[in-house]
XYZ file of C-alpha atoms in Angstrom:
186
model
C 18.167 3.244 10.068
C 15.332 0.988 11.178
C 12.291 0.219 9.057
C 10.056 2.152 11.486
C 12.283 5.236 11.217
C 12.192 5.045 7.434
C 8.390 4.769 7.397
C 8.133 7.808 9.705
C 10.573 9.775 7.535
C 8.718 8.824 4.353
C 5.372 9.838 5.894
C 6.908 13.191 6.818
C 8.134 13.686 3.264
C 4.628 13.037 1.930
C 3.223 15.655 4.321
C 5.813 18.218 3.229
C 4.768 17.727 -0.392
C 5.187 21.024 -2.235
C 6.429 22.802 0.878
C 10.082 22.244 -0.005
C 10.367 18.706 -1.306
C 8.578 17.422 -4.373
C 5.757 15.009 -3.666
C 6.552 11.382 -4.397
C 4.011 9.662 -6.625
C 4.333 5.887 -6.319
C 2.929 4.114 -9.342
C 4.186 0.505 -9.393
C 5.834 -2.125 -7.198
C 7.887 -4.192 -9.618
C 8.686 -7.688 -8.270
C 12.267 -8.927 -8.349
C 12.749 -12.696 -8.459
C 15.548 -15.016 -7.409
C 15.462 -16.699 -10.826
C 13.761 -16.277 -14.170
C 10.800 -18.623 -14.864
C 12.953 -20.728 -17.217
C 15.833 -21.014 -14.738
C 13.357 -21.946 -11.986
C 11.856 -24.708 -14.127
C 15.326 -26.001 -15.059
C 16.297 -26.056 -11.362
C 13.158 -28.069 -10.553
C 13.879 -30.547 -13.350
C 17.505 -31.003 -12.228
C 16.305 -31.677 -8.690
C 13.747 -34.254 -9.877
C 16.256 -35.937 -12.215
C 18.813 -36.147 -9.401
C 16.235 -37.657 -7.026
C 15.234 -40.294 -9.602
C 18.873 -41.116 -10.336
C 19.557 -41.515 -6.618
C 16.438 -43.630 -6.088
C 16.783 -46.064 -8.972
C 20.484 -45.867 -9.798
C 21.461 -48.490 -12.365
C 18.605 -50.872 -11.503
C 16.493 -52.258 -14.274
C 13.190 -50.555 -13.381
C 10.161 -50.414 -15.684
C 9.717 -46.992 -17.303
C 6.188 -46.669 -15.857
C 7.667 -46.698 -12.307
C 10.115 -43.967 -13.253
C 7.335 -41.913 -14.902
C 5.090 -42.316 -11.849
C 7.947 -41.254 -9.568
C 8.599 -38.223 -11.761
C 4.918 -37.165 -11.540
C 4.886 -37.621 -7.758
C 8.100 -35.622 -7.369
C 6.748 -32.853 -9.600
C 3.554 -32.554 -7.537
C 5.613 -32.694 -4.349
C 7.898 -29.884 -5.574
C 4.885 -27.701 -6.341
C 3.289 -28.415 -2.956
C 6.553 -27.932 -1.070
C 7.783 -24.817 -2.789
C 4.922 -23.466 -4.806
C 4.848 -22.105 -8.282
C 7.383 -19.549 -9.497
C 5.100 -16.521 -9.578
C 4.624 -14.905 -6.153
C 6.797 -17.509 -4.383
C 10.260 -16.734 -5.729
C 10.104 -12.980 -5.084
C 13.192 -11.691 -3.251
C 12.493 -7.969 -3.480
C 10.498 -5.119 -4.944
C 11.357 -1.975 -6.841
C 8.904 0.767 -5.778
C 8.784 3.059 -8.801
C 7.815 6.676 -8.274
C 8.065 10.190 -9.673
C 9.901 12.882 -7.737
C 9.583 16.182 -9.543
C 11.081 15.677 -13.003
C 12.760 12.375 -12.091
C 11.927 8.703 -11.920
C 13.327 6.769 -8.974
C 12.868 3.354 -7.446
C 13.190 2.370 -3.810
C 14.523 -1.136 -3.286
C 12.965 -3.419 -0.686
C 14.513 -6.878 -0.355
C 15.326 -9.788 1.901
C 18.207 -9.624 4.379
C 19.740 -13.002 3.656
C 23.314 -13.268 2.442
C 22.470 -16.352 0.431
C 19.032 -16.377 -1.136
C 17.749 -19.862 -1.722
C 14.372 -21.439 -2.218
C 12.315 -20.602 0.836
C 8.866 -19.395 1.734
C 9.987 -17.627 4.904
C 10.975 -14.181 3.717
C 10.940 -10.877 5.500
C 11.393 -7.805 3.336
C 13.327 -4.775 4.554
C 14.011 -1.365 3.093
C 17.406 -1.377 1.336
C 17.878 1.954 -0.445
C 16.065 5.098 -1.574
C 17.183 4.546 -5.154
C 18.603 1.382 -6.627
C 20.144 3.158 -9.644
C 20.766 6.799 -10.549
C 17.481 8.535 -11.296
C 16.334 9.263 -14.833
C 15.241 12.745 -15.859
C 11.985 12.942 -17.783
C 12.453 14.617 -21.159
C 11.140 18.161 -21.562
C 8.627 17.026 -24.179
C 6.582 15.511 -21.331
C 4.395 13.400 -23.608
C 3.157 9.952 -22.526
C 5.571 7.976 -24.697
C 8.672 9.888 -23.567
C 7.674 9.408 -19.916
C 7.129 5.699 -20.561
C 10.556 5.435 -22.235
C 12.116 7.159 -19.218
C 10.431 4.688 -16.858
C 11.665 1.667 -18.825
C 15.149 3.222 -19.038
C 15.196 3.489 -15.241
C 14.136 -0.154 -14.857
C 16.930 -1.160 -17.247
C 19.441 0.771 -15.100
C 18.194 -1.043 -12.011
C 18.491 -4.374 -13.798
C 22.203 -3.663 -14.308
C 22.589 -3.024 -10.563
C 21.267 -6.520 -9.712
C 22.391 -8.657 -12.671
C 21.712 -12.019 -10.991
C 18.046 -11.205 -10.355
C 15.032 -11.325 -12.641
C 12.993 -8.100 -12.839
C 9.413 -8.961 -13.772
C 8.443 -5.935 -15.835
C 5.814 -7.738 -17.928
C 2.959 -5.575 -16.614
C 4.909 -2.391 -17.227
C 5.836 -3.384 -20.791
C 2.315 -4.615 -21.663
C 0.248 -1.838 -20.077
C 2.726 1.046 -19.952
C 2.396 2.205 -23.572
C -1.352 2.744 -23.061
C -1.258 4.683 -19.772
C -1.817 8.404 -19.437
C 1.586 8.998 -17.828
C 1.294 12.772 -17.969
C -1.913 12.766 -15.906
C -0.472 10.223 -13.462
C 2.626 12.338 -12.962
C 0.604 15.511 -12.410
C -1.816 13.829 -9.968
C 0.521 14.398 -7.032
C 1.146 18.071 -7.681
């Protein structure tokens, strides 16, 4: 199915709303990264160390030259590839409510091997990355929040080599009025 067909189908589902299908209430696009921030930084350092080792080898070079080269290579790496946040994203998990369930559409890159690049095109991958989570009957804000985080944890197990950046969800989520958000689309 092409991306255009999926967009048309999704738009049709929104129009149907309560006329057969439950309305989908999208509430967060959770970024999925190639690497965690720590792994990204370690990869950068390995690259810089390797470049310095290749450049100077076993020569007796003053430490100030090596330090200057390290600073130049660090600035160059940032200019060439950018910082981790926003530049290492390889996909998104579009979280939404469907009736009494929480689901997440997965949108990602089409490459077989994902490496450091700034030329990414994102394509729809699947309607739900992991089996949906039912919202508990209690329907209070904290139980809905726990259901949302449980769904994200399920998705994390589906893509174990990727880093799900759920910082916003974990920091803000406990304070949201989830019940009102969920009922907004009804």
